[in-house]
PDB file of C-alpha atoms and ligand atoms in Angstrom:
ATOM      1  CA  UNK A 270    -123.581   0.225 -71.083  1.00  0.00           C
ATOM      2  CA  UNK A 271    -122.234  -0.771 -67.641  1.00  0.00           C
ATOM      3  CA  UNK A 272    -119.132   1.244 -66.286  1.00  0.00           C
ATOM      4  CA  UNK A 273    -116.843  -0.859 -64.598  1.00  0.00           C
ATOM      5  CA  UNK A 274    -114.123   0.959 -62.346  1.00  0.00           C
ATOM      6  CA  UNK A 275    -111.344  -1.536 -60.980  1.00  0.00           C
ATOM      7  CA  UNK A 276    -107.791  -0.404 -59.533  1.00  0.00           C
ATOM      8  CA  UNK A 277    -105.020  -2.101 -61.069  1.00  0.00           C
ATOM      9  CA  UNK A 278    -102.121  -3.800 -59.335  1.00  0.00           C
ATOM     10  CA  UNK A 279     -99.293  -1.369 -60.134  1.00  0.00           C
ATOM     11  CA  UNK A 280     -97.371   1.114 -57.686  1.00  0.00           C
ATOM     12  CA  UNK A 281     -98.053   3.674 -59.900  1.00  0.00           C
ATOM     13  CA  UNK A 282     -96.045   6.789 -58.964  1.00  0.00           C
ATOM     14  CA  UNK A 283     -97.763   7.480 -55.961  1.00  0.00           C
ATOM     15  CA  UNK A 284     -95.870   7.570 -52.239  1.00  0.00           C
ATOM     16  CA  UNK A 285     -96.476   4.710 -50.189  1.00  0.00           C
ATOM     17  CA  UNK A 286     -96.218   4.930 -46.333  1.00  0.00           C
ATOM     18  CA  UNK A 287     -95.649   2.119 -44.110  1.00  0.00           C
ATOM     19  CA  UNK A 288     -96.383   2.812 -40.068  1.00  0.00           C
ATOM     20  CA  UNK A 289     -95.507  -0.505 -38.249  1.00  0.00           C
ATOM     21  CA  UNK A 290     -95.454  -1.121 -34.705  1.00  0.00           C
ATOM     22  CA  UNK A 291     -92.453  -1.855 -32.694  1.00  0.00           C
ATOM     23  CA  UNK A 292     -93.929  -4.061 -29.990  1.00  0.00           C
ATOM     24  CA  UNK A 293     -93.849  -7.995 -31.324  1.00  0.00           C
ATOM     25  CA  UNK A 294     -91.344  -6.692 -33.750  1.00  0.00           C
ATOM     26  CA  UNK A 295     -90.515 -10.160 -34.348  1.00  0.00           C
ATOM     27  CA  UNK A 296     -94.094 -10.594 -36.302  1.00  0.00           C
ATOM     28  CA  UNK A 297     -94.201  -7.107 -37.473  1.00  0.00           C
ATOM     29  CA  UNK A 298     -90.197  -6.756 -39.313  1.00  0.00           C
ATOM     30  CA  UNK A 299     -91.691  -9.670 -41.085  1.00  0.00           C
ATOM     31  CA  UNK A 300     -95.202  -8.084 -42.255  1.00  0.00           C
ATOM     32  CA  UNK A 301     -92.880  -5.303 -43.010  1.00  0.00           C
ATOM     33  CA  UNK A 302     -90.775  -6.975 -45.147  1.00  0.00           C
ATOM     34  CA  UNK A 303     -93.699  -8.538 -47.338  1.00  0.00           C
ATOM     35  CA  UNK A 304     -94.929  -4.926 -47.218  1.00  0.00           C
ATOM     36  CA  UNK A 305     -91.689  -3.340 -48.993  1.00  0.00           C
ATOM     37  CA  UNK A 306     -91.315  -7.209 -51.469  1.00  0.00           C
ATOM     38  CA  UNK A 307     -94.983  -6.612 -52.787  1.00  0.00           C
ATOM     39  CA  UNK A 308     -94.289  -3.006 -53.101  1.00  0.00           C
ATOM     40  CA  UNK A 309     -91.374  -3.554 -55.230  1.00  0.00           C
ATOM     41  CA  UNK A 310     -92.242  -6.467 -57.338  1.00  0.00           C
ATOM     42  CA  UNK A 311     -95.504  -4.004 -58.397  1.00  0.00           C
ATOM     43  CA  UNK A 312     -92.752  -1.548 -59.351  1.00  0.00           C
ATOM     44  CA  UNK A 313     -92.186   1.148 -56.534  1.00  0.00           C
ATOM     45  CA  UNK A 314     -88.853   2.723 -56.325  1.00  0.00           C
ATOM     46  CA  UNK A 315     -87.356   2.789 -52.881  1.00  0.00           C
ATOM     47  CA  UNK A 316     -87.486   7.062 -53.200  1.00  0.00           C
ATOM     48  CA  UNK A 317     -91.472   6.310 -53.266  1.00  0.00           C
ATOM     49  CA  UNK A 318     -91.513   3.521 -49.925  1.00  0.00           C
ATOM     50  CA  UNK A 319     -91.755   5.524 -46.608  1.00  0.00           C
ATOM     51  CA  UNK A 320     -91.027   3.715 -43.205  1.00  0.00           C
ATOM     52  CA  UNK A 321     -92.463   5.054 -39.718  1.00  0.00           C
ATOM     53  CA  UNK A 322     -91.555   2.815 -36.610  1.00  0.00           C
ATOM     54  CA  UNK A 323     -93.803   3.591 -33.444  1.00  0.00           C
ATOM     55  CA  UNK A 324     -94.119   2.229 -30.222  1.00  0.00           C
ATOM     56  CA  UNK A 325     -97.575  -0.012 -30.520  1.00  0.00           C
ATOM     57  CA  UNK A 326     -99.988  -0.603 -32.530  1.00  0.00           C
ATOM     58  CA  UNK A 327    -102.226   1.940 -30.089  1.00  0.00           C
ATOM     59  CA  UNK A 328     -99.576   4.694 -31.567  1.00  0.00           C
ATOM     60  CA  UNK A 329    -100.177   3.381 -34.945  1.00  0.00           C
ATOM     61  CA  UNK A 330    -103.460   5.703 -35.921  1.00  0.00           C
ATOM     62  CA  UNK A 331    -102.079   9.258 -34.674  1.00  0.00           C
ATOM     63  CA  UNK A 332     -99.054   8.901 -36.999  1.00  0.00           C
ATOM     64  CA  UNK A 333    -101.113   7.614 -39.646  1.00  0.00           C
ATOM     65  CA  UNK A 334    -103.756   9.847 -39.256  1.00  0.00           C
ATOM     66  CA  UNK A 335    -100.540  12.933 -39.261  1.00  0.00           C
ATOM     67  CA  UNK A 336     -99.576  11.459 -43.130  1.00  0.00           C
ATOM     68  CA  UNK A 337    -102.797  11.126 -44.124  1.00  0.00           C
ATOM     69  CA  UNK A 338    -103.764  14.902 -43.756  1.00  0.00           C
ATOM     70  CA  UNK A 339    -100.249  15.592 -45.365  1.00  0.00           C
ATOM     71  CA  UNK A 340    -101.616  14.755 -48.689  1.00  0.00           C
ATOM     72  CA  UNK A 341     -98.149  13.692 -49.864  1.00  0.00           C
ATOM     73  CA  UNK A 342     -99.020   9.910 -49.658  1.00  0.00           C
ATOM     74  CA  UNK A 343    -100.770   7.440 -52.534  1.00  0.00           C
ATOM     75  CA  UNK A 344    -101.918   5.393 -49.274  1.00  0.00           C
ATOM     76  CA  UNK A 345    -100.920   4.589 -45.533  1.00  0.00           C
ATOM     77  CA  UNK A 346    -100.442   1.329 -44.863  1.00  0.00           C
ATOM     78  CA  UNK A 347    -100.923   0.400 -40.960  1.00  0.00           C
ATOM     79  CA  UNK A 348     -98.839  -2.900 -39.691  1.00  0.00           C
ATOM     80  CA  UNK A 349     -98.861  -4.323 -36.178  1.00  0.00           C
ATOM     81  CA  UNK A 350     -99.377  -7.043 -34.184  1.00  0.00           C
ATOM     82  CA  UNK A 351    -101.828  -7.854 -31.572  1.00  0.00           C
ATOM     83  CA  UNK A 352    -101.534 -11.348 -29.554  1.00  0.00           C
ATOM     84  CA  UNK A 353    -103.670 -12.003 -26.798  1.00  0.00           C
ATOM     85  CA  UNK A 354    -102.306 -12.020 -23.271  1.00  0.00           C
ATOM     86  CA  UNK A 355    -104.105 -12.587 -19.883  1.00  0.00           C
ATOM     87  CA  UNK A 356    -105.883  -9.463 -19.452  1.00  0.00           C
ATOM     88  CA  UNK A 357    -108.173  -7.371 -21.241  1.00  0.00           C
ATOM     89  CA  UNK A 358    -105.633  -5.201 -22.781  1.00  0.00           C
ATOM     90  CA  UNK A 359    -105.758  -7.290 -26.042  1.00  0.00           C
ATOM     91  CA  UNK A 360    -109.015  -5.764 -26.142  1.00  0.00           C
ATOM     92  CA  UNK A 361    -108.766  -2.291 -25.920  1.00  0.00           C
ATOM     93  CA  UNK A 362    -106.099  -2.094 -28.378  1.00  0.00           C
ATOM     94  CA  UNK A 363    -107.911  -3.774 -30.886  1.00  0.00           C
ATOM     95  CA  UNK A 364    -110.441  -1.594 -30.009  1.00  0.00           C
ATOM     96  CA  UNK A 365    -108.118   1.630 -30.925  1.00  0.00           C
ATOM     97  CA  UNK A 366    -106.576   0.339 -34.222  1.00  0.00           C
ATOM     98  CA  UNK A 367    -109.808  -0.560 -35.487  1.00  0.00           C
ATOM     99  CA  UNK A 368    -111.637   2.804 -35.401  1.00  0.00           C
ATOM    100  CA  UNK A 369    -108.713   4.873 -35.725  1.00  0.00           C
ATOM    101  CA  UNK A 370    -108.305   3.226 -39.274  1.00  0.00           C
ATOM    102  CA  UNK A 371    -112.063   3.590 -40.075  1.00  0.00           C
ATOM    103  CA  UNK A 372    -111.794   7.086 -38.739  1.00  0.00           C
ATOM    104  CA  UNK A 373    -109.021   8.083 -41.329  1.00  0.00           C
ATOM    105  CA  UNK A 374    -110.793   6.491 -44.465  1.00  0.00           C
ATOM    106  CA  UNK A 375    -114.135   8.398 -43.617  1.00  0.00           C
ATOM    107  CA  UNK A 376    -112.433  11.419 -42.931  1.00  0.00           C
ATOM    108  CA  UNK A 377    -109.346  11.373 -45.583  1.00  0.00           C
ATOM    109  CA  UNK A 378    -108.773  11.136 -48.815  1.00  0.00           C
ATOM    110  CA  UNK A 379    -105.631   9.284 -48.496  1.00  0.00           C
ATOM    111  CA  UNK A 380    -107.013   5.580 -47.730  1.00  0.00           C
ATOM    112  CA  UNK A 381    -105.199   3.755 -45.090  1.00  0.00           C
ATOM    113  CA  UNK A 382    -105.034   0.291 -44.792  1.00  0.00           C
ATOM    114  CA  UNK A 383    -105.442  -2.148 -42.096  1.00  0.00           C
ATOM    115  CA  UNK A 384    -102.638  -4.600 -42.109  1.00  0.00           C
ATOM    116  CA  UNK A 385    -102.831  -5.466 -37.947  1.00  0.00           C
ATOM    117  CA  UNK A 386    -103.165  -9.139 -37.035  1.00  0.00           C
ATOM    118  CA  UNK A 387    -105.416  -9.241 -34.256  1.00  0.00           C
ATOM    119  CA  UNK A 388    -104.739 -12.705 -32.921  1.00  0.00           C
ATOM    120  CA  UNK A 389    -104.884 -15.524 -30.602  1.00  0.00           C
ATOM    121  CA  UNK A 390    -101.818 -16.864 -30.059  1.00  0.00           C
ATOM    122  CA  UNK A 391     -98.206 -16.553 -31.445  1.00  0.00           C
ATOM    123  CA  UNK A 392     -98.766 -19.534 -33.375  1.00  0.00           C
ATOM    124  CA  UNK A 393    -101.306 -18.028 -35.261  1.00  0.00           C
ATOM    125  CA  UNK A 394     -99.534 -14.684 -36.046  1.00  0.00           C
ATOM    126  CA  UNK A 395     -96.480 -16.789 -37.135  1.00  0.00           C
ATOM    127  CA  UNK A 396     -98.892 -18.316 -39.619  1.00  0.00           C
ATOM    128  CA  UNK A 397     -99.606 -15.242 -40.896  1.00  0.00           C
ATOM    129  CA  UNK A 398     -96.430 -13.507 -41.346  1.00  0.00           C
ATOM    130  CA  UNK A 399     -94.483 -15.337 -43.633  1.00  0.00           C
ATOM    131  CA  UNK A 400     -95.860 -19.044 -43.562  1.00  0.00           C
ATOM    132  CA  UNK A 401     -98.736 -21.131 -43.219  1.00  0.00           C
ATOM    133  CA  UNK A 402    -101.369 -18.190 -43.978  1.00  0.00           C
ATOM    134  CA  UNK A 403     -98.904 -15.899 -46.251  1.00  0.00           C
ATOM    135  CA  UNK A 404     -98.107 -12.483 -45.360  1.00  0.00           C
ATOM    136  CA  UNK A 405    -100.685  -9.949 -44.219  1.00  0.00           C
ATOM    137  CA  UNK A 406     -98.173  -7.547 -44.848  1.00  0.00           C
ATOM    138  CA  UNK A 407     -97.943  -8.118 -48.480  1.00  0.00           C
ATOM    139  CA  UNK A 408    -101.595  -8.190 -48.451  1.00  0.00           C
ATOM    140  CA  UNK A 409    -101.878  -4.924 -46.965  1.00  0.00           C
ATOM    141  CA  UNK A 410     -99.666  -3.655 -49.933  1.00  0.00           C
ATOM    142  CA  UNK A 411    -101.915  -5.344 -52.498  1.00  0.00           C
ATOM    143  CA  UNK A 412    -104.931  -3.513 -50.919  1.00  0.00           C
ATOM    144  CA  UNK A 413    -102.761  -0.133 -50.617  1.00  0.00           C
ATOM    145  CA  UNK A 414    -102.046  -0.399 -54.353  1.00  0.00           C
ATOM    146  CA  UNK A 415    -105.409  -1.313 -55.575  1.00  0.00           C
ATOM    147  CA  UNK A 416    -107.140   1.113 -53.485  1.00  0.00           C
ATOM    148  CA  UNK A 417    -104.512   3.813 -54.386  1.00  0.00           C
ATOM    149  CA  UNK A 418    -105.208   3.126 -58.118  1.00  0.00           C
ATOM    150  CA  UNK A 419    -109.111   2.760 -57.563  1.00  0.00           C
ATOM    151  CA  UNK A 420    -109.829   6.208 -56.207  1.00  0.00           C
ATOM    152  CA  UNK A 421    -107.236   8.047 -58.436  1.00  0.00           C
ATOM    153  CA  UNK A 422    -109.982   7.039 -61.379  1.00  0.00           C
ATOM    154  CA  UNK A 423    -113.106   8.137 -59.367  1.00  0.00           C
TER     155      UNK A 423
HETATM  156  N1  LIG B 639     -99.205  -3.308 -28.752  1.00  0.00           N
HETATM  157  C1  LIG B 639     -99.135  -4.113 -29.837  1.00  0.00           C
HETATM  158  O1  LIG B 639     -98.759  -3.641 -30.928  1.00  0.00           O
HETATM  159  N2  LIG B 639     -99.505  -5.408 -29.748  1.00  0.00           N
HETATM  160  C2  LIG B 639     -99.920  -5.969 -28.579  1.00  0.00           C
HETATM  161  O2  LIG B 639    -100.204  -7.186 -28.556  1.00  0.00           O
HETATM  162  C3  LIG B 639    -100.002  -5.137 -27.435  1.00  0.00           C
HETATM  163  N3  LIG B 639    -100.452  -5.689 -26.189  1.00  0.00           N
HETATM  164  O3  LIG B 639    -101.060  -6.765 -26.177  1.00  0.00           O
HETATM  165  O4  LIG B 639    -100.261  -5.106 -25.128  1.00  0.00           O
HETATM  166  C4  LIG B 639     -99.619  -3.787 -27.545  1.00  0.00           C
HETATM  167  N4  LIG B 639     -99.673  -2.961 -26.477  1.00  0.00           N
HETATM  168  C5  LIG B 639     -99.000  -1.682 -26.448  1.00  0.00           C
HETATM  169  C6  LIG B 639     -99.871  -0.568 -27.006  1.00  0.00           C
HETATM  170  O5  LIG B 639     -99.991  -0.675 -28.417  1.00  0.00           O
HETATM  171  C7  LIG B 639     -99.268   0.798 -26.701  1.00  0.00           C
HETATM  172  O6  LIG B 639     -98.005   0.929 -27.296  1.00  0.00           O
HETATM  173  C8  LIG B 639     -99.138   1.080 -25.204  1.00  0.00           C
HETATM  174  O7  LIG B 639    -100.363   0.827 -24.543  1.00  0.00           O
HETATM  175  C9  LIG B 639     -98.723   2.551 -24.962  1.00  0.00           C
HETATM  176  O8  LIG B 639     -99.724   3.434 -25.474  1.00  0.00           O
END
């Protein structure tokens, strides 16, 4: 007989927390917002929805990493918003995000999720905050929820 384990799409009664980056708030208060609308159409209270502004998205990882040791969250989701410029700064903080967010889910129990648009242009992070491509932030709460669910039966 096969065992199947899948996480189901529910909120659960687990703490959710939200780090989101300040800089290109105007991409980022939207990811946010389909963050907190997926959270809350699953069924999370506002007492169980934690918000934690920082600077960037290079500050994004420390704070994370500081709730995910603190045990007191179902999952950490990470949202920010990286657009290309003319240097190679683009780079490095993609660079940062990425591993700090691998770093955490080797290390933690508390998964963290990566909900950071690493993108082109503004165009394309448009596209992916509220239009063309959906909402990455409401994605990242789908994989917060699943995930949170998922390793709560393992
Ligand atoms: N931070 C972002 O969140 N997105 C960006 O596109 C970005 N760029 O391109 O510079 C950015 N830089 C700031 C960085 O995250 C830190 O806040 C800063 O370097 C101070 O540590």
């Amino acid at each position: 007989m096969i065992q199947e384990i899948k996480g189901q799409l529910t909120a659960g009664s687990g703490k959710y927390a939200i780090v989101v980056s300040r800089f290109n708030e105007f991409i980022t208060s939207r990811l946010l917002g389909g963050a907190i609308d997926c959270l809350q159409r699953h069924g999370a209270k506002d007492e169980q929805i934690t918000v934690v502004w920082v600077p960037g998205t290079v500050e994004i990882t420390p704070v994370a990493r500081r709730l995910a040791d603190s045990g007191k969250y179902a999952a950490i989701l990470c949202l920010g918003a990286v657009i290309r410029g003319q240097t190679t700064h683009y780079d490095l903080v993609c660079q940062q995000i990425s591993r700090g967010v691998g770093q955490i889910n080797f290390e933690c129990k508390t998964p963290a999720i990566f909900g950071v648009l690493t993108c082109e242009t503004l165009e394309q992070a448009i596209e992916r905050a509220g239009t063309k491509q959906g909402n990455a932030g409401a994605a990242a709460a789908m994989a917060a929820m699943e995930m949170a669910d998922l390793l709560s039966r393992i």
